[in-house]
């Protein structure tokens, strides 16, 4: 074993190292970087890889279901903190057989992971010790590779920040700069922006890590960079009008936000664009979604997509105008007073009824009440106010004022 270890330590090719580990242990071996992207794999027998391995090999990275399951089970946290090899039990839900994993570290930083599927038998203590020794060498190699990648990423980050800061005057200038630093320009793209409030180095660092992990699971090319405590993800496509960019953007947003319960994490998705000159515009659109969410509350946000915000984009501006004019909706104040005095739900009823375009059945279903109960409440509203549900303009104003009233409390 000592000679084998010496031989492995003399190697600099990750694929060769993976092959030697697999041959020695007679088991499937996978080596990944710290973002769980596949670097190399080898199997002593071709049919030994389980479904989770096959998915990883096919996509070159963890899929979202695997990442979410590993996060839920606390496996990702253990990967980042445990210094020695540990076992991951079988998880049938994602097609995962039992395996041993060890972090590949260098200078106290986790740079990747070595996975060994325990087919037929468990690894012995000597084999686990061998795996730990190998992990230090792999960590050093991954550190060297990461330094090269960081230099390339820094060039990308500076390039995209220049666009956000309006440094370039024309699309030709942007393309010339991109060619200089060898950055491929996508034919179409979407921007997703994430931030956390209140922001601290620790909370933003956690957000950045989670965003990076989930962005890495996407099937489309993506790039993550930071701008003023905002984590910006660009998802690109080689097609001029792909239909699934928005789907991937929503999947990424939903997956990231699901990982946070204590901190208030915000996200916004821009429109889809075909010219990189619109990168700043797309960034500002995503920021506008975040500003709206902070103003009305995430629960009230109709969508993380800028194009689906509708009138919600203008609520803060309208509120400022109302304050300036000391403008109050007397009809809504009457309903609010009735709700407070009689424990009724007339304001909520009105809001849902308007949201459902004054359709009885749909509104009743959303309120979980019978249509007759809804009719009774609408009659109460008619008796207390001069609201005319046949007046479209009035309905629009009522709905806007209702939303602003909720913000004001």
XYZ file of N, CA, C and O in Angstrom, residues 35 40 43 46 71 88 101 108 131 141 145 169 173 183 187-188 200 206 214 247 282 297 301 304 325 338 346 396 409:
116
model
N -17.730 22.303 -5.932
C -19.066 22.627 -6.419
C -19.818 21.367 -6.869
O -20.884 21.457 -7.458
N -13.523 13.274 -12.436
C -13.049 11.986 -12.961
C -13.837 10.861 -12.302
O -14.344 11.007 -11.183
N -14.591 2.716 -12.582
C -15.259 1.596 -11.934
C -14.491 0.313 -12.218
O -14.074 0.054 -13.349
N -17.821 -2.461 -14.861
C -18.573 -1.442 -15.588
C -19.994 -1.260 -15.077
O -20.576 -0.192 -15.159
N -28.620 18.123 1.044
C -28.716 19.259 1.966
C -29.695 18.947 3.092
O -29.424 19.216 4.266
N -21.998 7.429 3.864
C -23.319 7.952 3.515
C -24.211 6.742 3.263
O -23.924 5.917 2.390
N -17.116 8.742 1.671
C -16.650 9.987 1.050
C -15.644 10.657 1.964
O -15.752 10.586 3.193
N -6.389 23.881 4.819
C -7.646 23.930 5.586
C -8.861 24.342 4.759
O -9.899 24.717 5.312
N -7.305 6.123 1.835
C -8.137 7.119 1.171
C -7.881 8.512 1.743
O -7.822 9.509 1.003
N -3.699 19.198 -5.658
C -3.872 19.325 -7.114
C -5.082 20.186 -7.451
O -5.038 21.026 -8.351
N -5.448 23.773 -9.526
C -6.415 23.965 -10.620
C -7.356 25.129 -10.338
O -7.722 25.888 -11.241
N -19.446 51.601 -24.851
C -20.381 52.469 -25.564
C -21.206 51.714 -26.613
O -22.343 52.079 -26.881
N -17.759 47.079 -29.009
C -16.729 47.180 -27.975
C -16.830 46.013 -26.992
O -15.815 45.452 -26.573
N -14.211 35.134 -23.536
C -15.500 34.889 -22.882
C -16.557 34.711 -23.960
O -16.803 35.638 -24.749
N -26.238 33.810 -26.994
C -27.195 34.404 -27.931
C -28.394 34.986 -27.183
O -29.051 35.906 -27.662
N -28.701 34.409 -26.039
C -29.782 34.938 -25.201
C -29.444 34.638 -23.747
O -28.718 33.681 -23.454
N -24.732 40.391 6.295
C -23.477 40.340 7.034
C -22.533 39.478 6.221
O -22.939 38.794 5.285
N -22.951 32.532 3.132
C -23.799 31.339 3.043
C -24.685 31.387 1.809
O -24.855 30.387 1.097
N -26.318 25.514 -6.434
C -27.502 25.235 -7.253
C -27.332 25.724 -8.685
O -27.850 25.110 -9.616
N -37.636 28.788 -17.222
C -37.885 27.603 -16.391
C -36.683 27.349 -15.485
O -36.826 27.104 -14.274
N -31.167 44.199 -17.652
C -31.677 42.970 -17.032
C -31.345 42.952 -15.538
O -32.151 42.505 -14.714
N -43.510 42.793 0.843
C -43.346 41.503 1.513
C -43.291 40.372 0.489
O -44.039 40.377 -0.488
N -45.663 38.988 -3.124
C -45.075 39.093 -4.460
C -45.733 38.086 -5.407
O -45.752 36.892 -5.122
N -41.395 36.040 -9.063
C -40.019 36.526 -9.017
C -39.600 37.101 -10.365
O -38.524 37.679 -10.490
N -50.539 63.823 -1.242
C -51.883 64.391 -1.401
C -52.780 64.116 -0.202
O -53.942 64.512 -0.186
N -65.356 47.941 10.008
C -66.322 46.868 10.200
C -65.622 45.567 10.592
O -66.078 44.839 11.492
N -64.191 41.286 5.457
C -64.664 41.960 4.248
C -63.515 42.471 3.373
O -63.598 42.393 2.140
N -59.834 48.677 -10.269
C -58.366 48.792 -10.314
C -57.855 49.634 -9.150
O -56.884 49.266 -8.472
N -50.129 48.688 6.900
C -50.596 48.048 8.146
C -51.826 48.732 8.683
O -52.122 48.692 9.849
